[in-house]
GROMACS .gro file of C-alpha atoms in nm:
model
  116
    1MET     CA    1  -0.460   1.399   0.501
    2HIS     CA    2  -0.337   1.485   0.156
    3ILE     CA    3  -0.082   1.268   0.000
    4ASN     CA    4   0.180   1.559   0.014
    5GLU     CA    5   0.099   1.607   0.382
    6ALA     CA    6   0.160   1.234   0.430
    7GLN     CA    7   0.494   1.261   0.253
    8LYS     CA    8   0.587   1.537   0.478
    9ALA     CA    9   0.457   1.350   0.798
   10VAL     CA   10   0.674   1.045   0.706
   11ASP     CA   11   0.980   1.265   0.644
   12ASP     CA   12   0.939   1.435   0.971
   13TRP     CA   13   0.896   1.092   1.148
   14ILE     CA   14   1.206   0.956   0.981
   15ARG     CA   15   1.408   1.260   1.084
   16ARG     CA   16   1.276   1.250   1.451
   17TYR     CA   17   1.273   0.878   1.511
   18GLY     CA   18   1.423   0.691   1.230
   19VAL     CA   19   1.766   0.869   1.216
   20ARG     CA   20   1.767   0.841   0.830
   21TYR     CA   21   1.595   0.669   0.546
   22PHE     CA   22   1.707   0.308   0.475
   23ASN     CA   23   1.855   0.290   0.127
   24GLU     CA   24   1.624   0.242  -0.161
   25LEU     CA   25   1.719  -0.118  -0.218
   26THR     CA   26   1.638  -0.202   0.155
   27ASN     CA   27   1.310  -0.013   0.129
   28MET     CA   28   1.222  -0.207  -0.186
   29ALA     CA   29   1.291  -0.535   0.002
   30LEU     CA   30   1.074  -0.399   0.293
   31LEU     CA   31   0.806  -0.323   0.052
   32THR     CA   32   0.806  -0.679  -0.085
   33GLU     CA   33   0.798  -0.815   0.269
   34GLU     CA   34   0.506  -0.582   0.367
   35VAL     CA   35   0.308  -0.684   0.055
   36GLY     CA   36   0.369  -1.051   0.131
   37GLU     CA   37   0.230  -0.998   0.485
   38LEU     CA   38  -0.092  -0.849   0.328
   39ALA     CA   39  -0.106  -1.121   0.083
   40ARG     CA   40  -0.090  -1.383   0.351
   41ILE     CA   41  -0.391  -1.226   0.527
   42VAL     CA   42  -0.591  -1.180   0.205
   43ALA     CA   43  -0.524  -1.558   0.108
   44ARG     CA   44  -0.663  -1.671   0.433
   45THR     CA   45  -0.939  -1.413   0.462
   46TYR     CA   46  -1.069  -1.432   0.109
   47GLY     CA   47  -0.894  -1.706  -0.061
   48GLU     CA   48  -0.883  -2.085  -0.010
   49GLN     CA   49  -0.603  -2.098   0.251
   50SER     CA   50  -0.704  -2.157   0.609
   51PHE     CA   51  -0.579  -1.989   0.908
   52LYS     CA   52  -0.342  -2.177   1.138
   53LYS     CA   53  -0.446  -2.234   1.511
   54GLY     CA   54  -0.420  -1.900   1.691
   55GLU     CA   55  -0.411  -1.688   1.355
   56MET     CA   56  -0.781  -1.590   1.395
   57GLU     CA   57  -0.690  -1.353   1.673
   58GLY     CA   58  -0.735  -0.991   1.539
   59MET     CA   59  -1.052  -1.092   1.354
   60ASP     CA   60  -1.371  -0.874   1.388
   61GLU     CA   61  -1.714  -1.041   1.423
   62ALA     CA   62  -1.750  -1.045   1.043
   63GLY     CA   63  -1.434  -1.244   1.012
   64ARG     CA   64  -1.236  -0.966   0.858
   65SER     CA   65  -0.874  -0.931   0.964
   66LEU     CA   66  -0.813  -0.627   1.179
   67GLN     CA   67  -0.446  -0.648   1.070
   68MET     CA   68  -0.525  -0.591   0.709
   69ALA     CA   69  -0.549  -0.197   0.763
   70ASP     CA   70  -0.207  -0.207   0.940
   71GLU     CA   71  -0.041  -0.401   0.671
   72MET     CA   72  -0.179  -0.157   0.400
   73ALA     CA   73  -0.060   0.132   0.611
   74ASP     CA   74   0.286  -0.037   0.636
   75ILE     CA   75   0.298  -0.062   0.242
   76LEU     CA   76   0.207   0.301   0.209
   77PHE     CA   77   0.463   0.407   0.456
   78VAL     CA   78   0.727   0.230   0.267
   79ILE     CA   79   0.596   0.365  -0.068
   80ILE     CA   80   0.605   0.714   0.072
   81CYS     CA   81   0.966   0.665   0.188
   82LEU     CA   82   1.074   0.558  -0.159
   83ALA     CA   83   0.899   0.848  -0.301
   84ASN     CA   84   1.053   1.094  -0.052
   85GLN     CA   85   1.409   0.960  -0.106
   86THR     CA   86   1.386   0.961  -0.482
   87GLY     CA   87   1.209   1.310  -0.505
   88ILE     CA   88   0.881   1.191  -0.633
   89ASP     CA   89   0.570   1.398  -0.567
   90LEU     CA   90   0.321   1.107  -0.513
   91GLU     CA   91   0.015   1.343  -0.526
   92ALA     CA   92   0.117   1.469  -0.872
   93ALA     CA   93   0.213   1.127  -0.988
   94LEU     CA   94  -0.125   0.989  -0.892
   95GLU     CA   95  -0.319   1.269  -1.061
   96ARG     CA   96  -0.117   1.204  -1.380
   97ASN     CA   97  -0.175   0.831  -1.355
   98LEU     CA   98  -0.553   0.877  -1.311
   99GLN     CA   99  -0.555   1.107  -1.614
  100LYS     CA  100  -0.361   0.854  -1.808
  101LYS     CA  101  -0.601   0.565  -1.723
  102SER     CA  102  -0.905   0.792  -1.782
  103ALA     CA  103  -0.778   0.869  -2.133
  104ARG     CA  104  -0.667   0.510  -2.218
  105ASP     CA  105  -0.934   0.305  -2.047
  106PHE     CA  106  -1.232   0.551  -2.067
  107ASP     CA  107  -1.462   0.272  -2.213
  108ARG     CA  108  -1.246  -0.042  -2.179
  109HIS     CA  109  -1.413  -0.184  -1.853
  110GLN     CA  110  -1.765  -0.110  -1.966
  111GLN     CA  111  -1.687  -0.312  -2.290
  112ASN     CA  112  -1.539  -0.607  -2.080
  113ASP     CA  113  -1.792  -0.892  -2.071
  114LYS     CA  114  -1.588  -1.052  -1.789
  115LEU     CA  115  -1.693  -0.763  -1.562
  116ARG     CA  116  -2.068  -0.821  -1.605
   0.00000   0.00000   0.00000
Protein backbone atom coordinates (compact mmCIF):
# COMPACT_ATOMS: atom_id res chain seq x y z
CA MET A 1 0.00 0.00 0.00
CA HIS A 2 1.37 3.41 -0.96
CA ILE A 3 1.11 6.25 1.54
CA ASN A 4 -1.54 8.06 -0.50
CA GLU A 5 -3.56 4.82 -0.58
CA ALA A 6 -3.20 4.57 3.20
CA GLN A 7 -4.46 8.14 3.55
CA LYS A 8 -7.53 7.27 1.47
CA ALA A 9 -8.11 4.02 3.39
CA VAL A 10 -8.01 5.86 6.73
CA ASP A 11 -10.34 8.56 5.40
CA ASP A 12 -12.76 5.90 4.14
CA TRP A 13 -12.63 4.16 7.53
CA ILE A 14 -13.27 7.40 9.42
CA ARG A 15 -16.24 8.22 7.23
CA ARG A 16 -17.70 4.71 7.51
CA TYR A 17 -17.01 3.79 11.15
CA GLY A 18 -15.63 6.82 12.92
CA VAL A 19 -18.39 9.31 12.05
CA ARG A 20 -15.84 12.16 11.81
CA TYR A 21 -12.25 12.98 12.61
CA PHE A 22 -11.43 13.93 16.18
CA ASN A 23 -10.18 17.51 16.22
CA GLU A 24 -6.49 18.13 15.68
CA LEU A 25 -5.74 18.74 19.35
CA THR A 26 -7.43 15.49 20.37
CA ASN A 27 -5.50 13.61 17.69
CA MET A 28 -2.24 15.16 18.89
CA ALA A 29 -3.02 13.96 22.42
CA LEU A 30 -3.87 10.49 21.05
CA LEU A 31 -0.59 10.44 19.12
CA THR A 32 1.31 11.23 22.31
CA GLU A 33 -0.56 8.44 24.11
CA GLU A 34 0.23 5.91 21.38
CA VAL A 35 3.92 6.88 21.30
CA GLY A 36 3.98 6.39 25.08
CA GLU A 37 2.53 2.90 24.68
CA LEU A 38 5.23 2.03 22.16
CA ALA A 39 7.91 3.53 24.42
CA ARG A 40 6.73 1.36 27.30
CA ILE A 41 7.13 -1.80 25.21
CA VAL A 42 10.54 -0.72 23.86
CA ALA A 43 11.81 0.19 27.34
CA ARG A 44 10.90 -3.26 28.62
CA THR A 45 11.98 -5.21 25.54
CA TYR A 46 15.26 -3.46 24.73
CA GLY A 47 15.87 -1.21 27.73
CA GLU A 48 16.59 -1.78 31.35
CA GLN A 49 13.04 -1.86 32.66
CA SER A 50 11.51 -5.22 33.40
CA PHE A 51 8.07 -6.48 32.58
CA LYS A 52 5.57 -6.82 35.39
CA LYS A 53 3.97 -10.14 36.08
CA GLY A 54 1.63 -11.01 33.23
CA GLU A 55 3.15 -8.47 30.82
CA MET A 56 5.17 -11.10 28.97
CA GLU A 57 2.00 -12.28 27.25
CA GLY A 58 2.14 -11.36 23.61
CA MET A 59 5.84 -12.14 23.28
CA ASP A 60 7.22 -14.42 20.58
CA GLU A 61 9.84 -17.11 21.17
CA ALA A 62 12.65 -14.58 20.60
CA GLY A 63 11.24 -12.31 23.32
CA ARG A 64 9.94 -9.66 20.94
CA SER A 65 6.68 -7.96 21.71
CA LEU A 66 3.95 -8.87 19.27
CA GLN A 67 2.23 -5.67 20.41
CA MET A 68 5.00 -3.46 19.04
CA ALA A 69 3.71 -3.68 15.46
CA ASP A 70 0.18 -2.86 16.64
CA GLU A 71 1.41 0.21 18.53
CA MET A 72 3.38 1.38 15.49
CA ALA A 73 0.27 0.93 13.35
CA ASP A 74 -1.76 2.95 15.88
CA ILE A 75 0.82 5.75 15.62
CA LEU A 76 0.71 5.65 11.83
CA PHE A 77 -3.10 5.75 11.87
CA VAL A 78 -3.16 8.91 14.01
CA ILE A 79 -0.40 10.56 11.91
CA ILE A 80 -2.48 9.83 8.81
CA CYS A 81 -5.58 11.28 10.49
CA LEU A 82 -3.68 14.49 11.28
CA ALA A 83 -2.36 14.68 7.72
CA ASN A 84 -5.81 14.11 6.22
CA GLN A 85 -7.54 16.71 8.32
CA THR A 86 -4.83 19.32 7.71
CA GLY A 87 -4.56 18.67 3.97
CA ILE A 88 -1.04 17.23 3.97
CA ASP A 89 0.03 14.77 1.29
CA LEU A 90 2.26 12.51 3.38
CA GLU A 91 3.75 10.76 0.37
CA ALA A 92 4.95 14.06 -1.13
CA ALA A 93 6.08 15.28 2.31
CA LEU A 94 8.16 12.15 2.89
CA GLU A 95 9.74 12.42 -0.57
CA ARG A 96 10.69 16.07 0.13
CA ASN A 97 12.02 15.13 3.55
CA LEU A 98 14.22 12.35 2.15
CA GLN A 99 15.58 14.72 -0.50
CA LYS A 100 16.36 17.31 2.19
CA LYS A 101 18.11 14.75 4.37
CA SER A 102 20.06 13.39 1.40
CA ALA A 103 21.32 16.84 0.44
CA ARG A 104 22.06 17.95 4.00
CA ASP A 105 23.44 14.71 5.43
CA PHE A 106 24.99 13.02 2.37
CA ASP A 107 28.25 12.33 4.23
CA ARG A 108 27.46 13.34 7.77
CA HIS A 109 26.85 9.83 9.12
CA GLN A 110 29.85 8.29 7.35
CA GLN A 111 32.01 10.93 9.08
CA ASN A 112 30.51 10.21 12.53
CA ASP A 113 32.98 8.19 14.59
CA LYS A 114 30.22 7.35 17.05
CA LEU A 115 28.59 5.17 14.39
CA ARG A 116 31.64 3.00 13.79
